[in-house]
XYZ file of C-alpha atoms in Angstrom:
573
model
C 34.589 153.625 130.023
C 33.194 154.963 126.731
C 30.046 153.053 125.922
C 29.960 151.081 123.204
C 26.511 152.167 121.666
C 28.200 155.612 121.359
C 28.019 157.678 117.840
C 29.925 160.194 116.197
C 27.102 162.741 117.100
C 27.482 161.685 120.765
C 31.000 161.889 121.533
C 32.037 164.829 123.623
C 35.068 167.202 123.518
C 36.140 169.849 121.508
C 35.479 168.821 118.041
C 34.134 171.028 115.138
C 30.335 169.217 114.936
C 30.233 169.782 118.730
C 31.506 173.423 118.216
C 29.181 174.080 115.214
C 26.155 172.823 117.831
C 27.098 174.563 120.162
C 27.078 177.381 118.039
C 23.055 176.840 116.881
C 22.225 176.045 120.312
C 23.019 178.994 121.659
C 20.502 181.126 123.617
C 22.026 183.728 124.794
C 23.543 185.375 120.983
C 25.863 183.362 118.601
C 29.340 182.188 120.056
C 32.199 184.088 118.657
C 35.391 183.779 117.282
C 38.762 185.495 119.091
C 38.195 188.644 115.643
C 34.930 188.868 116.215
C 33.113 186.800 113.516
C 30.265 184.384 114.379
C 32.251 180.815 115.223
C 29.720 179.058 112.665
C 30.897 181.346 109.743
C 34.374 181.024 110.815
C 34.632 177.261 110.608
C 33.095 176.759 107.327
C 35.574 179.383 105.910
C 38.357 177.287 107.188
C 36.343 174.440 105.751
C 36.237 175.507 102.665
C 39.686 176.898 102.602
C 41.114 173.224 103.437
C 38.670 171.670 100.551
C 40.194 174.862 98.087
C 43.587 173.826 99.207
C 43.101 169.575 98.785
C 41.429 171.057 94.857
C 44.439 172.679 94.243
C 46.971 169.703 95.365
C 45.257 167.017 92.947
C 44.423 169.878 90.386
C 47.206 168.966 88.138
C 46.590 165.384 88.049
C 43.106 166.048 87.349
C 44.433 167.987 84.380
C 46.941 165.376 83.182
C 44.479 162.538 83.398
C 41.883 164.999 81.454
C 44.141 165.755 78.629
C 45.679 162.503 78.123
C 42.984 160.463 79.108
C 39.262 161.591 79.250
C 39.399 164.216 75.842
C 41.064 161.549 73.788
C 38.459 159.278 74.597
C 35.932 161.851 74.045
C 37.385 162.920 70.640
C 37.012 159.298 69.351
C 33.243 158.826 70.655
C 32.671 161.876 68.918
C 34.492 160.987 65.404
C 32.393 157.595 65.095
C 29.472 159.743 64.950
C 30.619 163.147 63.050
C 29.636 163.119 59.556
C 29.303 166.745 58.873
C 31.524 167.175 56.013
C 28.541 166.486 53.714
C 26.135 169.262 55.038
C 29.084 171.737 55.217
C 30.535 171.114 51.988
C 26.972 171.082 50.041
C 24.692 172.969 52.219
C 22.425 173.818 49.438
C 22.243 170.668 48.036
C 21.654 168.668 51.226
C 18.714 171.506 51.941
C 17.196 170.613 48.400
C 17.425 167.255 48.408
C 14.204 165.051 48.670
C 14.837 162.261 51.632
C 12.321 160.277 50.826
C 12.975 159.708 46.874
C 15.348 157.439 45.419
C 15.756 158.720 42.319
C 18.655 161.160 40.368
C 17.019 164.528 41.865
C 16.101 167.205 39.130
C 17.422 170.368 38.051
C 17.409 172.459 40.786
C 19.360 170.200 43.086
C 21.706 170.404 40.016
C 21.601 174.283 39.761
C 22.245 174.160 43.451
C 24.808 171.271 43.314
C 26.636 173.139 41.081
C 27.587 176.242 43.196
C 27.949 174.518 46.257
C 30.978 172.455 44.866
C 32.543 175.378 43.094
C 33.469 177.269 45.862
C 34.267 174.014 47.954
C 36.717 172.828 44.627
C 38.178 176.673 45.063
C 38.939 175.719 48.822
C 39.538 171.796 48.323
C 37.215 170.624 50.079
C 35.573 168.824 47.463
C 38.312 166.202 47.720
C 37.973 165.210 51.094
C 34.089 164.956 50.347
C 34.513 162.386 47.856
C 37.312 160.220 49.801
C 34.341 160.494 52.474
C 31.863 159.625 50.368
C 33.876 156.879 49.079
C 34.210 154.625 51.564
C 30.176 154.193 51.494
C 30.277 153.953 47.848
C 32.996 152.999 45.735
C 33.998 155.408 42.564
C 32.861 158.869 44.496
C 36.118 160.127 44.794
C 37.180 160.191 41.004
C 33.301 161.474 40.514
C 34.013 164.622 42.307
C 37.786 164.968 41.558
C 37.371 164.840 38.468
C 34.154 167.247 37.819
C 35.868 169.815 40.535
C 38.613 170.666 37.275
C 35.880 171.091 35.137
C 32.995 173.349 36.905
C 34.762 176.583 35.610
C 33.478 175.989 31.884
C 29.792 175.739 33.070
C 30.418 179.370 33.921
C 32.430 180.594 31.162
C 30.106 180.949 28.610
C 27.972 182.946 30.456
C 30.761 185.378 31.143
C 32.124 185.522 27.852
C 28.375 186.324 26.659
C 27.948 189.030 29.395
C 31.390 190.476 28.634
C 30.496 190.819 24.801
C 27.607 192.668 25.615
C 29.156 195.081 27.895
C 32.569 195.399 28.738
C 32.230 196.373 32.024
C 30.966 192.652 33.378
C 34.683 192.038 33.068
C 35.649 195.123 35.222
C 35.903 194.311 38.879
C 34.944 198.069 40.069
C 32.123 197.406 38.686
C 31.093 193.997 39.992
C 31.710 196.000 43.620
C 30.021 198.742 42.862
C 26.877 196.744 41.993
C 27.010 194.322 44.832
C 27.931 196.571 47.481
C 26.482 198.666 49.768
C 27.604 199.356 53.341
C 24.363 201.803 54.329
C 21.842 199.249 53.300
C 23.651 196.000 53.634
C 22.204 192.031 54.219
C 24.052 191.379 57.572
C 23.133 188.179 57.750
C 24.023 186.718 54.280
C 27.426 187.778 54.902
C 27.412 186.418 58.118
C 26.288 182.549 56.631
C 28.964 183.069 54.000
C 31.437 183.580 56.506
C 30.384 180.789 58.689
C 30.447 178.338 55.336
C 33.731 179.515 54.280
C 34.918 178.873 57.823
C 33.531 175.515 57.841
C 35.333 174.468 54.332
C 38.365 175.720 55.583
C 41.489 175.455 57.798
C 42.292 178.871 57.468
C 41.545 181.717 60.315
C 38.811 183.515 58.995
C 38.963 187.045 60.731
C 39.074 190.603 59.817
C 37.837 193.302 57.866
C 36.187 192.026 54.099
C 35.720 195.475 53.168
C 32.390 193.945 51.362
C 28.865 194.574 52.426
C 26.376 192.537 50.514
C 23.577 195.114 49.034
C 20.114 194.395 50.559
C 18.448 195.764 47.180
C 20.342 193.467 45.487
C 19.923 190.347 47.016
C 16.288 191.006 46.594
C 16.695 191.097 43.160
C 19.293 188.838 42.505
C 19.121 186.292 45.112
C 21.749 183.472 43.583
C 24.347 186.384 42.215
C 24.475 187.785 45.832
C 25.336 184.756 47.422
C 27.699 183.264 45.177
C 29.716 186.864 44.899
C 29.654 187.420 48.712
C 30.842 184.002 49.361
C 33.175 184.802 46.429
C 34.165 187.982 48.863
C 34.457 186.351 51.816
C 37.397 183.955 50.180
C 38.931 186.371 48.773
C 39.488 188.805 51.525
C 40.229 186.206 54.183
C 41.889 183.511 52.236
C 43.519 184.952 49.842
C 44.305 188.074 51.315
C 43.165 190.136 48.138
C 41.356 193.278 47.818
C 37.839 192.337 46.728
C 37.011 195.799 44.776
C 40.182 194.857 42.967
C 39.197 191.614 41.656
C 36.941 190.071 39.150
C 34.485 187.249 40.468
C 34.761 183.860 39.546
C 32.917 182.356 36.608
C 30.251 180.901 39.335
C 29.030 184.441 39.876
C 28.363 184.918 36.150
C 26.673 181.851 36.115
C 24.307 182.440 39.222
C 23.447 185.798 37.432
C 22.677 183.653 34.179
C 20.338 181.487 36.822
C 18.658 185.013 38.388
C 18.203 186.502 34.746
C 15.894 183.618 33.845
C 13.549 184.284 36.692
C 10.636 186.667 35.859
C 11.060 187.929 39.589
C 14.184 189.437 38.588
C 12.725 191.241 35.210
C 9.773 192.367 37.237
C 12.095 193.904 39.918
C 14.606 195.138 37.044
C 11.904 197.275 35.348
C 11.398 199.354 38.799
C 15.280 199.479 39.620
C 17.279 202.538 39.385
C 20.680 201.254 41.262
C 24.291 200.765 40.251
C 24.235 198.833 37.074
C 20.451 199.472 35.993
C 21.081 200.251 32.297
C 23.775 196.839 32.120
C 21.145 194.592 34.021
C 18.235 195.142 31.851
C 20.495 194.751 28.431
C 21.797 191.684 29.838
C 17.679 190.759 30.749
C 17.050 191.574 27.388
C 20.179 189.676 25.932
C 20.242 186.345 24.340
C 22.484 184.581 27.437
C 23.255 181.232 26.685
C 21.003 178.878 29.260
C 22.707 176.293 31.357
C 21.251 172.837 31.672
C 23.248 171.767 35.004
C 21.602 168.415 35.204
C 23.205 167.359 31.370
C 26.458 169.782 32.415
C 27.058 167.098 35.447
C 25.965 164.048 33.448
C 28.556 165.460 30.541
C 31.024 165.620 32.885
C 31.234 161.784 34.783
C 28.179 159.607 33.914
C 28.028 159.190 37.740
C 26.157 162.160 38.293
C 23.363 160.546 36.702
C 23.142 157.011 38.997
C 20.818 157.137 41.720
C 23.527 155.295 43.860
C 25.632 158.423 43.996
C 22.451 160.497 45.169
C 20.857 157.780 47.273
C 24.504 157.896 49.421
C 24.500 161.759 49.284
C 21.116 161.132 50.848
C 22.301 158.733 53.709
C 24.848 160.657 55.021
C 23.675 164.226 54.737
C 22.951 164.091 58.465
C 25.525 165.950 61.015
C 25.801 162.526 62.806
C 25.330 159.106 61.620
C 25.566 155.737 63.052
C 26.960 154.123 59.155
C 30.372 154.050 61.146
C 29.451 151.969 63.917
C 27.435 149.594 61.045
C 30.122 149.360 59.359
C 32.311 148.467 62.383
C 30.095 145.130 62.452
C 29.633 144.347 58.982
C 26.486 145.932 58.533
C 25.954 149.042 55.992
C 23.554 152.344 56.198
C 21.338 152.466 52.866
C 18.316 154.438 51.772
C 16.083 151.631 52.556
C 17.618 151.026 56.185
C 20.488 148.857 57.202
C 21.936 145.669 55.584
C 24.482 143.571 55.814
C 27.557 143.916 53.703
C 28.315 141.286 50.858
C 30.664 138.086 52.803
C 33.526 139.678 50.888
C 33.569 142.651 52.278
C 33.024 141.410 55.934
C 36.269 141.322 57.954
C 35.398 143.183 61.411
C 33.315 140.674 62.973
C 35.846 138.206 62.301
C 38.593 140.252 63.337
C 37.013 140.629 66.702
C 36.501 137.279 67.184
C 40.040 136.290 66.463
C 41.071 139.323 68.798
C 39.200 137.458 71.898
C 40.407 134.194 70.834
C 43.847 134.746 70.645
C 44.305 137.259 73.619
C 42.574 134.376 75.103
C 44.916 131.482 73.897
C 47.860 134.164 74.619
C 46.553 134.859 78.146
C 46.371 130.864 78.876
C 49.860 130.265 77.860
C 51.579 132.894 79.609
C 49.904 131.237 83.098
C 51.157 128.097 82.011
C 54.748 129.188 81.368
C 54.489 131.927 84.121
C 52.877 129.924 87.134
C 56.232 127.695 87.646
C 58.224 130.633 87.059
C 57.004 133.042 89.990
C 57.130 129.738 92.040
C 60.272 129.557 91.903
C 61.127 132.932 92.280
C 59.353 133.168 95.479
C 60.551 129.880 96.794
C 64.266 129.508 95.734
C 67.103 131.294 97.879
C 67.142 135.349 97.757
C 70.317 135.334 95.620
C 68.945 132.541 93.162
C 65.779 134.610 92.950
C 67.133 137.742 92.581
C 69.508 136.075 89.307
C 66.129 134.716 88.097
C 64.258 137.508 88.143
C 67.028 139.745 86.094
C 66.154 137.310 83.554
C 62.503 137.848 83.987
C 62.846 141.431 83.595
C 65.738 141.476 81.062
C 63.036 142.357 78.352
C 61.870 145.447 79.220
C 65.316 146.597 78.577
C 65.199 145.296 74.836
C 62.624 147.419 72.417
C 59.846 145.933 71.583
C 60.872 146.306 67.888
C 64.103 144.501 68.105
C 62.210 141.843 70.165
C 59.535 141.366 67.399
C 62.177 141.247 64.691
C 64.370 138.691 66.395
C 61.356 136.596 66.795
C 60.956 136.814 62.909
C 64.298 135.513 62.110
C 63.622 132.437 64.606
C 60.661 131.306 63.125
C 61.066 131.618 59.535
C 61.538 128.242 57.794
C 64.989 128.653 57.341
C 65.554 129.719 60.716
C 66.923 128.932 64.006
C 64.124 126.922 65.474
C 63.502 124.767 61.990
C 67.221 123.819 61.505
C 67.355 123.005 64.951
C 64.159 120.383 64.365
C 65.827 119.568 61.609
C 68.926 118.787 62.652
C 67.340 117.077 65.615
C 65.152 114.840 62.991
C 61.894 115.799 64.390
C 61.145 117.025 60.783
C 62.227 116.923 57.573
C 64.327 119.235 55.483
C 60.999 119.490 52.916
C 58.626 119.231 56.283
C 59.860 122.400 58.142
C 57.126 123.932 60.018
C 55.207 127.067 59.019
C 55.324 129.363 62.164
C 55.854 132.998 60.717
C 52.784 134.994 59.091
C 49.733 133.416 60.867
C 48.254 132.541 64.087
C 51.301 130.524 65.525
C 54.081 133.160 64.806
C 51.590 135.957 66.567
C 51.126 133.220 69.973
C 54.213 132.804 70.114
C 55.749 136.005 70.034
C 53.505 137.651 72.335
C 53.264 135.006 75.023
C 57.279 135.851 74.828
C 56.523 139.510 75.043
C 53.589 139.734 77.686
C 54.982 136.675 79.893
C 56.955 139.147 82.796
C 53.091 141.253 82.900
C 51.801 137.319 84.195
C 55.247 136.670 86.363
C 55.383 139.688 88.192
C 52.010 139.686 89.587
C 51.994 135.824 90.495
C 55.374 136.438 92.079
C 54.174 139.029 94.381
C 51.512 137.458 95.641
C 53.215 133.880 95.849
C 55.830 135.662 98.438
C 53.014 136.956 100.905
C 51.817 133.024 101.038
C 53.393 131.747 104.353
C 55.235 128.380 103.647
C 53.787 127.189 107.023
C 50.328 126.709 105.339
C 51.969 123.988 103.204
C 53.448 122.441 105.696
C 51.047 122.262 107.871
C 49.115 120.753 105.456
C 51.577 117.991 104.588
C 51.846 117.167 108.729
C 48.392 116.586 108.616
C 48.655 113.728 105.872
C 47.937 115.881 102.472
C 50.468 114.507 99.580
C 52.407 117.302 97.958
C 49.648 117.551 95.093
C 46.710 118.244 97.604
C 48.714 120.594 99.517
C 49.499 122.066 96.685
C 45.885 121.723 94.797
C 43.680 122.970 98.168
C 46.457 125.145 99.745
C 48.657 126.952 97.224
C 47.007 127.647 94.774
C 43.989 128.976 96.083
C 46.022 131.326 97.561
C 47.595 132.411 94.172
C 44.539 132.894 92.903
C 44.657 136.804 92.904
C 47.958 136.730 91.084
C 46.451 134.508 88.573
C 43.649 137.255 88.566
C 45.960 140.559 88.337
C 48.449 138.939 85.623
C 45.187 137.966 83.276
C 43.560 141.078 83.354
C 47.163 142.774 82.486
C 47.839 140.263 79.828
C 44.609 139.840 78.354
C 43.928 144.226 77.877
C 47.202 144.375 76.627
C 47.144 141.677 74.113
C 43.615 142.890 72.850
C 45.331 146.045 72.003
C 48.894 144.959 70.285
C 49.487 145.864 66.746
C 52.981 145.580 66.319
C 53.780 141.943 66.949
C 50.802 140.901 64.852
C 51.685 143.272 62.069
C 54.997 142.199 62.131
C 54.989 138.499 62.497
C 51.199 137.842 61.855
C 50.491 138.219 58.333
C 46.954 137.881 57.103
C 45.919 135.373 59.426
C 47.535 136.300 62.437
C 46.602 140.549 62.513
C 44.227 141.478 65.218
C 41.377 144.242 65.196
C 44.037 146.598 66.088
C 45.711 146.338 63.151
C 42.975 147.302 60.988
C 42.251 150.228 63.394
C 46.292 151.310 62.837
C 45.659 151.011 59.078
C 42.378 153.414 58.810
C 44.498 156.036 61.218
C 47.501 156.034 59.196
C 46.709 154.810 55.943
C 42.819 155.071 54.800
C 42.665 158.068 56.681
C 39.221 156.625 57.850
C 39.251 158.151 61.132
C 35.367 157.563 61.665
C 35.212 153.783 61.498
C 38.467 153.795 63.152
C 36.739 155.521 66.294
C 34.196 153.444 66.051
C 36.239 150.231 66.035
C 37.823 151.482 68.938
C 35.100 152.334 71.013
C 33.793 149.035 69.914
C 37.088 147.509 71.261
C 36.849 150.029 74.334
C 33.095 148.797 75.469
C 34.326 144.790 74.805
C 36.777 145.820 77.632
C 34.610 147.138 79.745
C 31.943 144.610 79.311
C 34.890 142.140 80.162
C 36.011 143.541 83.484
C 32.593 144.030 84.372
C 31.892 140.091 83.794
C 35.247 139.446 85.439
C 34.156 141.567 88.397
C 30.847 139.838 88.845
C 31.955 135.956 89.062
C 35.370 136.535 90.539
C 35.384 140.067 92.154
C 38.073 142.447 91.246
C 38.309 143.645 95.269
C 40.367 139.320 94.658
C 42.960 140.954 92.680
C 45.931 141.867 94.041
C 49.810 142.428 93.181
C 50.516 141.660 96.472
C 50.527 142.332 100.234
């Protein structure tokens, strides 16, 4: 007899520990296999080729579950954090920008304001900035929409003073010739153009530009060279054009108008002797008009001159913020730290709550209505149950859709279920009940819709309870109540379990029925999420509602696991 005290390192036979011991306990050389190789080295290559070939068997399920499941997931954690639309879009405003004031910044924030959103209005960009800017602070949309149309006349006069002077500013051979040069060019200028054109656009940004920034030049001229090689860059890879070819856009004239006013750039002028000497130092020496940005803006939209416009540029200039996840809970992200939102504009913590409580409610009726039902199932004769549960099932052959809107026409006022009470006399023709667009019409229609996820579970675990256990009960003087009370249905417990969890995850997460048949009162969290996807276009605060929605889950199974025990639940067996 084997004894009992035996373990798996002491049982004997051919096995592949044993061999492998053998193997290291050998004195006299290593054992080998039948080719040759030591017997050690031979088994962990077949090892590893049966873990290789068990990889490659759940390989595409790992995939499937990856794609559809844990990168979706990942995407939304990472959208209820993003925020870099606002450093990418205004890079040189953000970098200028003084954190800790409150006040309307001065004029070189302007100056560099004013570039920044030229070339993002050229790529519209500046759009998307303002609908993003707008949901912190209502009005910034219209701001930038409507100074991106305008920005082009800050620059014209500049041009139309350079082009007066000398003819050639409005020559675009000569713009190139000035600005480029391939022997002694600034790599890395045109590399951060490139990289900020790539991040204000969808387009693929690849190829040759045919453009090499000069390094003389963007010594000397530090704005012109930046705005004219991001000016380049656009051209050549959005656009397609030939940048030798073209003229610049009226931002370039007006950076040169800002690099003409320095007396860096005289001082270096005097000394240079490069492409465009002689039509630099007239255009020094010319009368160019001077650009006040900071009264340009203000000109444009009065906005430009409130400090709540700057103080939310300053809040979310960050890459990543947590204003989405504030927001999620009624809460807002301001320059002197977080706040609550005004009562009227604080919906989500409400919206949760009536989430939970009606998912609750809806949970709670459909074990009510679905306890009797997988009773009988599992008690009446095979043929009677097997009618039944046709019926049971009959709705997951109906859409969803069709099953909301039939709902709709039997609760309305004048519908089937009023004239019926009304006909009936349990109300009057003026009294009919109100049971579409609020709470009651959303209970209603989703205990109907969820009610087989409760009977299905109950019913398979009601058929693995022997009917002995009743009966035996009742033979030993239990009525049928207390048989049923301390025998039955502490054995249906687990169903009850399984068919809450499946109801109550699933109701959390409906949007249809509620949107349908709920109105105002009756929409759940989901809803709201739905509308920022599809409508706002608010994808942040949608991502963060979710994950908000996402960790209530969790936190819920997690209680659920600790006072009950999920190993309890069970569809059966």
């Amino acid at each position: 007899m084997t004894d009992a005290a035996t373990g798996p390192d002491q049982i004997t036979g051919a096995t592949p520990d044993n061999a492998l011991r053998t193997a290291d306990r050998a004195e006299a050389g290593p054992v080998l296999s039948a080719d040759g190789t030591p017997l050690k080295t031979s088994l962990n290559r077949a090892l590893r080729r049966e873990k290789m070939r068990a990889l490659l068997l759940v390989s595409p399920l790992l995939i499937f579950i990856l794609v559809t499941f844990i990168a979706p997931i990942a995407d939304m954690l990472f959208r209820s954090v993003e925020n870099r639309i606002v450093a990418d879009t205004l890079p040189q405003t953000v970098a200028g920008l003084d954190q800790s004031s409150l006040e309307v910044p001065g004029e070189p924030t302007f100056e560099d304001l004013y570039f920044d959103l030229f070339l993002a209005a050229e790529a519209k960009k500046h759009t998307q900035l303002g609908t993003r800017l707008n949901y912190e602070s209502a009005g910034v949309s219209s701001l930038f929409r409507s100074s991106g149309r305008r920005l082009d006349d800050i620059g014209e006069e500049t041009q139309d003073a350079l082009e007066d002077l000398d003819e050639s500013w409005g020559e675009a051979g000569f713009w190139y010739g000035l600005m480029n040069n391939a022997d002694d060019s600034d790599d890395a200028l045109l590399k951060s153009e490139r990289a900020r054109v790539k991040a204000l656009t969808a387009e693929p940004t690849g190829g040759d530009i045919a453009f090499a920034p000069s390094a003389e030049i963007a010594q000397i001229l530090p704005r012109t060279t930046r705005a004219y090689t991001a000016w380049a860059v656009y051209i050549a890879l959005i656009d397609d054009d030939v940048v030798a070819e073209e003229e610049p856009w009226e931002a370039v004239y007006a950076a040169l108008g800002v690099d003409l006013e320095r007396d860096a750039t005289l001082e270096a002028l005097a000394t240079y002797a490069g492409p465009g000497a002689d039509q630099l130092r007239a255009a020094a020496e010319a009368d160019l008009p001077s650009v006040d940005y900071r009264a340009a803006f203000v000109e444009m939209d009065d906005g430009w001159g409130e400090t709540e416009v700057w103080n939310t540029l300053r809040t979310y200039s960050s890459e990543y913020t947590i204003g989405y996840f504030l927001n999620a809970i009624d809460l807002q992200l301001t320059p002197n730290g977080i706040e609550k939102r005004p009562d009227r504009e604080s919906i989500y913590l409400m919206l949760f709550q009536r989430t939970l409580v009606m998912s609750l409610i809806i949970t709670i009726s459909c074990i009510i209505l679905g306890y009797p039902i997988a009773w009988l199932l599992a008690n009446l004769p095979m043929r009677s149950a097997n009618l039944l549960m046709i019926l049971v099932l009959l709705p997951f052959w109906t859409s969803l859709l069709v099953r909301t809107s039939a709902w709709k026409i039997l609760l309305q006022q004048q519908g089937v279920i009023n004239d019926l009470l009304v006909w009936i006399g349990i109300v009057s023709n003026t009294g009919r009940l109100v049971l579409i667009n609020n709470q009651t019409g959303t209970i209603i229609a989703m205990t109907h819709i969820l009610l087989p996820f409760m009977i299905l579970p109950l019913y398979s675990v009601m058929k693995t309870i022997p009917v002995t256990y009743v009966r035996a009960a009742k033979s030993l003087g239990a009525t049928d109540w207390t048989a049923f009370w301390r025998v039955y249905f502490p054995n249906s417990v687990p169903g009850i379990g399984a068919g809450s969890i499946l109801v109550f995850i699933l109701s959390i997460g409906y949007y249809i029925t509620p949107e349908l048949v709920g109105g105002t009162s009756g929409v759940f969290i989901s809803n709201r999420i739905a509308y920022h996807i599809s409508s706002s276009l608010n994808w942040g605060l949608a991502a963060a509602l979710g994950t908000i929605l996402l960790a209530a889950v969790l936190m819920l199974y997690y209680t659920y696991d600790r006072m009950v025990g999920i190993d309890n639940v069970k569809l059966g067996g």
